[in-house]
Short mmCIF file of C-alpha atoms in Angstrom, two decimals:
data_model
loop_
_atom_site.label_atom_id
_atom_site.label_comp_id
_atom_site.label_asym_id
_atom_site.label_seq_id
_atom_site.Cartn_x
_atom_site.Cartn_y
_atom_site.Cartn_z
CA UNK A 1 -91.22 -40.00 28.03
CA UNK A 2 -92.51 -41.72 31.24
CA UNK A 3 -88.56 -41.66 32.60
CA UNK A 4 -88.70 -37.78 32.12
CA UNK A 5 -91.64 -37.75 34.65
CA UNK A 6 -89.62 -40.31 36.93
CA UNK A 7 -86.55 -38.35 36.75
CA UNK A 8 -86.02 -35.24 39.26
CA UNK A 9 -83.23 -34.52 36.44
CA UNK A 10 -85.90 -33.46 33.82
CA UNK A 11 -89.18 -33.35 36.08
CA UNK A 12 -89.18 -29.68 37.41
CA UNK A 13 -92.84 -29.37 37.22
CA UNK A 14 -94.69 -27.94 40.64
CA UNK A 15 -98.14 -29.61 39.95
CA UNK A 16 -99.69 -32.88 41.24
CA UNK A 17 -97.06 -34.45 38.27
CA UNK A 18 -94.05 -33.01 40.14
CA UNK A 19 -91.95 -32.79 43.15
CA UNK A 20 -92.27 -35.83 45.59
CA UNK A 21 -91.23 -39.18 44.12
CA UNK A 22 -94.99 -40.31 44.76
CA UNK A 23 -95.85 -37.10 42.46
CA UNK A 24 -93.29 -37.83 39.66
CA UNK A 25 -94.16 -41.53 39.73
CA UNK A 26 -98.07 -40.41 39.23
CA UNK A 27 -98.17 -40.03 35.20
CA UNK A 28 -96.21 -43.41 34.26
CA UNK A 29 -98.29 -45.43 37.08
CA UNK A 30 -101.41 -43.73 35.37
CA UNK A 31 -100.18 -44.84 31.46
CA UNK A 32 -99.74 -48.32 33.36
CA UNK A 33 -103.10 -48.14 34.42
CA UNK A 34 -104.65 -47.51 31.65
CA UNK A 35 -102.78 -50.59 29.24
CA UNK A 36 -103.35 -53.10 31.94
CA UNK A 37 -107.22 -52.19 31.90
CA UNK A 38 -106.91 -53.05 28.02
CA UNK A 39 -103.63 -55.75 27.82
CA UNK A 40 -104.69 -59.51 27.77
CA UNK A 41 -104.25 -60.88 31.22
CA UNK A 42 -103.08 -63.90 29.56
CA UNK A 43 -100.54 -61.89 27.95
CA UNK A 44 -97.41 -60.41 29.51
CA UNK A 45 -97.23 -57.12 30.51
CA UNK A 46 -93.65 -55.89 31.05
CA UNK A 47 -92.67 -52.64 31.71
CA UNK A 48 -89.03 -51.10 30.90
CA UNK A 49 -87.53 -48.71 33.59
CA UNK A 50 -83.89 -46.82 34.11
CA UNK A 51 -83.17 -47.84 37.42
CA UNK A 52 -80.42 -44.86 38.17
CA UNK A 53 -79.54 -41.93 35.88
CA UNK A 54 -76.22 -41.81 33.80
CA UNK A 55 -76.00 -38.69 36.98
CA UNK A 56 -75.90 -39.59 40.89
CA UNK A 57 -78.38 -36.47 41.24
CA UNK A 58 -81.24 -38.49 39.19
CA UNK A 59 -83.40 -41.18 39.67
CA UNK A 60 -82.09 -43.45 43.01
CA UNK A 61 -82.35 -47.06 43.16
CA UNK A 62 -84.39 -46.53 45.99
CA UNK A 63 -86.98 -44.70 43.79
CA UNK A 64 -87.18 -47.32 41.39
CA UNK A 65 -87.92 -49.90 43.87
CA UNK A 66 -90.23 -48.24 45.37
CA UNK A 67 -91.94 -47.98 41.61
CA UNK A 68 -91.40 -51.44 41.16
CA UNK A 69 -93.59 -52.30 43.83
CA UNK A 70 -96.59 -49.96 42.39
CA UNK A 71 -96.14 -51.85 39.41
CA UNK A 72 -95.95 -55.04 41.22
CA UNK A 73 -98.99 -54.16 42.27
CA UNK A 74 -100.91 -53.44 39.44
CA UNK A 75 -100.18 -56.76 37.87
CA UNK A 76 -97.05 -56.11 36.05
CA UNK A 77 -95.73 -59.38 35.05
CA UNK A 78 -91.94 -58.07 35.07
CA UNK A 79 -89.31 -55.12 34.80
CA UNK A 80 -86.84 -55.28 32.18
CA UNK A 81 -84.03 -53.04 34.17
CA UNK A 82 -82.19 -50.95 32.16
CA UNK A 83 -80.33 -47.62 33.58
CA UNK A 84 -78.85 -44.37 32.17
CA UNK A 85 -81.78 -42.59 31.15
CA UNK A 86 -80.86 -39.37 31.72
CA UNK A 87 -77.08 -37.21 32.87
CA UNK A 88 -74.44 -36.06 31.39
CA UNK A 89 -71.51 -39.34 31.70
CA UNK A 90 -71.78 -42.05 33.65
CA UNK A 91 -71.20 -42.12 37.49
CA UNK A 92 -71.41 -45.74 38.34
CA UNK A 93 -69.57 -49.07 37.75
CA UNK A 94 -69.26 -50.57 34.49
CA UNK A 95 -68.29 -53.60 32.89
CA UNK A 96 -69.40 -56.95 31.76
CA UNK A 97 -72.83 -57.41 33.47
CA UNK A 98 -72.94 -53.92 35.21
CA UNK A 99 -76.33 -53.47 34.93
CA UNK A 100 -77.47 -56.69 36.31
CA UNK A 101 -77.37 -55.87 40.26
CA UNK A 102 -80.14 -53.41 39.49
CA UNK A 103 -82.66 -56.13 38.59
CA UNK A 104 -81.55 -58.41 41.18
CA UNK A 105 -82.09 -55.55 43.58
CA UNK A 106 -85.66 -55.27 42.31
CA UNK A 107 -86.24 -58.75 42.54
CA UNK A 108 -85.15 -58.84 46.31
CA UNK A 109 -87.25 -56.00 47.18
CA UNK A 110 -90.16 -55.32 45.37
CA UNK A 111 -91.25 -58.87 44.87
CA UNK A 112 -91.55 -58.48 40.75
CA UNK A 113 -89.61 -61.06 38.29
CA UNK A 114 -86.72 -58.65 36.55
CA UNK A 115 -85.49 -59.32 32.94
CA UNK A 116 -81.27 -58.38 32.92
CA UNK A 117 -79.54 -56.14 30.25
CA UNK A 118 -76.27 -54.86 30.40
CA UNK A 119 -73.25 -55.81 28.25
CA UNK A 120 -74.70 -59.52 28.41
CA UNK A 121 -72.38 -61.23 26.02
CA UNK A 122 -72.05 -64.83 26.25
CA UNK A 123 -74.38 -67.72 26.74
CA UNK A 124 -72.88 -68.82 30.51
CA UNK A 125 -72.91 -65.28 31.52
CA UNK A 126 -76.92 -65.53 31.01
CA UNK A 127 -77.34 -68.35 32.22
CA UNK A 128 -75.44 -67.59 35.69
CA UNK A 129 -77.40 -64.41 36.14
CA UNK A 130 -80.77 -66.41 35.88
CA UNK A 131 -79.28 -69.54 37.54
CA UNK A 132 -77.66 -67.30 40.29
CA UNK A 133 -81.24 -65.71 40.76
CA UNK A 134 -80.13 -62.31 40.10
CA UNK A 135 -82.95 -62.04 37.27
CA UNK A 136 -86.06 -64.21 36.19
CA UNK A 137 -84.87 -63.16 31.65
CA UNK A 138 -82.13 -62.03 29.94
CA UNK A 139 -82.36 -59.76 27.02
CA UNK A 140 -79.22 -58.96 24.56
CA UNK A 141 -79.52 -56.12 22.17
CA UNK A 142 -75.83 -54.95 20.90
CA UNK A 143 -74.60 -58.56 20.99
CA UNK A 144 -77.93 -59.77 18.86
CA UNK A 145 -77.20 -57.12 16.45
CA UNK A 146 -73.52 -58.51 16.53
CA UNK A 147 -74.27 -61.61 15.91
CA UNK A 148 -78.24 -62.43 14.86
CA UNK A 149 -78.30 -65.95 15.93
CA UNK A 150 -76.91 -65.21 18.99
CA UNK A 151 -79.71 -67.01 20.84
CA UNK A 152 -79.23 -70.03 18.45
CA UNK A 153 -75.45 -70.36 19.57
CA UNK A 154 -76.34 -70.11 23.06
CA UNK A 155 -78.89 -73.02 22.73
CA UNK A 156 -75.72 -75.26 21.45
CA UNK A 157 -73.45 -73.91 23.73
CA UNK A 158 -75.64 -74.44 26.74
CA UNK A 159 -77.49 -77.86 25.17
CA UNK A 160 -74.20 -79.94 24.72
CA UNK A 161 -74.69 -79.10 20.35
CA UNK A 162 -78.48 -79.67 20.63
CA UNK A 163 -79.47 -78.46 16.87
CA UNK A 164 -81.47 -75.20 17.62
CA UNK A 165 -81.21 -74.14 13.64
CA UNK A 166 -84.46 -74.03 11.48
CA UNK A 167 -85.00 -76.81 9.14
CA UNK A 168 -84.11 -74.76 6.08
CA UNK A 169 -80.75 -74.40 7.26
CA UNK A 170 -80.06 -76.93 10.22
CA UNK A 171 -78.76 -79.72 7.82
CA UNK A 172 -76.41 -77.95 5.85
CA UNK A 173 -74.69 -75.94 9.06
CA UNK A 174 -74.74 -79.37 10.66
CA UNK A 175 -72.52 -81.36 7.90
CA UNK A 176 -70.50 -77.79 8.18
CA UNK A 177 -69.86 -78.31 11.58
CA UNK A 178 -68.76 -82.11 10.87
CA UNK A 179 -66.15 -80.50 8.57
CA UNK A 180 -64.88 -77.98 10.24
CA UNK A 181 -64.71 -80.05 13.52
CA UNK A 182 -62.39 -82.42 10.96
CA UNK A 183 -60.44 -80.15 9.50
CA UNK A 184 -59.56 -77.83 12.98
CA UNK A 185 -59.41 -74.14 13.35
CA UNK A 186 -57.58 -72.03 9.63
CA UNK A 187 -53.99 -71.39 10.50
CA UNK A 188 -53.19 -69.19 7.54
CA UNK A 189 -51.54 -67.26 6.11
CA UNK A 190 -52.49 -68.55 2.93
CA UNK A 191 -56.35 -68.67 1.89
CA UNK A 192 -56.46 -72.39 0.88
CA UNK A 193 -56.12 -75.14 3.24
CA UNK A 194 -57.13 -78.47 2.06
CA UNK A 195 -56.90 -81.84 2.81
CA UNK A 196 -56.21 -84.67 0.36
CA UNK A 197 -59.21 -87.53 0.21
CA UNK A 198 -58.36 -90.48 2.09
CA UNK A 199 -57.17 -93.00 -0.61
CA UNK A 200 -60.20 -95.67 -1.89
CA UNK A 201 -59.43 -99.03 -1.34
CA UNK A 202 -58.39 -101.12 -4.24
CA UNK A 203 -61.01 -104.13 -5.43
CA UNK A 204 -58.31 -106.61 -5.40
#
């Protein structure tokens, strides 16, 4: 609801709510105003914004950043930059990360820490957009609905096999991973691919 206020797309209105990007950013900077009078400060407070429209003729980067700031401002402790909010298609690159310049441009210019989205699919891939100071978080949605434990994988990956599982299950996936780390990748085609036990050594 707040982006349909941002957005020139969907904001037609010709009161104080409408017209100038100062007007259309009035409303969500007023909801803002009223949760951080109420939030925890020793909480964070992070708000979620569409940097550009899926249409060239919406929201501008430039209009975001210049919200960014207000909300910089006001305390926000960071943006989680998404995009697309509004438009018929999609009128700007895409591809593995494509969303990601948006919150490093709002990091450069409006002085607020950015969290990235955008087809964010692999463990180094984070980690170079935070280490490459692009963004201060990464958040995954479609790939943690791929795979849930996506964020345990990436703590191995990233950890040189540091054990991120819970108790319940860390033990048992970790004498898995002995095995399968023994037995190599399945080949196929058939479904049964066994080893024999290494003989026992006689007594005598």
């Amino acid at each position: 609801m707040l982006h349909q206020f941002l957005s020139p797309l969907t904001n037609r209105r010709d009161d104080a709510y409408g017209g100038s990007r100062e007007a259309r950013m009035r409303f969500p900077l007023e909801v803002v105003d009223a949760v951080r009078a109420v939030w925890p400060e020793e909480k964070p407070l992070i708000v979620r914004v569409s940097a550009v429209d899926g249409s060239r003729d919406g929201i501008t980067l430039e209009d975001t950043v210049a919200l960014a700031r207000e909300l910089a401002a006001r305390g926000i402790d960071a943006v989680d930059v998404s995009e697309g909010g509004i438009g018929g298609g999609w009128e700007h690159p895409i591809g593995y990360g494509y969303q990601v310049p948006y919150a490093a441009t709002l990091r450069a210019e409006a002085g607020i820490p950015t969290m990235a989205v955008g087809l964010i699919v692999d463990a180094r891939q984070a980690e170079a957009v935070v280490a490459g100071g692009a963004a201060d978080l990464v958040a995954v949605a479609r790939e943690a609905q791929d795979d849930p434990n996506f964020a345990v994988h990436a703590v191995r990956e990233l950890t040189a096999g540091y054990d991120a599982y819970p108790v319940q299950a860390g033990p048992r996936l970790a004498s898995r991973d002995r095995l399968l780390d023994g037995l190599g990748p399945w080949t196929g085609p058939g479904p049964v691919q066994v080893r024999e036990p290494a003989p026992v050594p006689s007594a005598g």
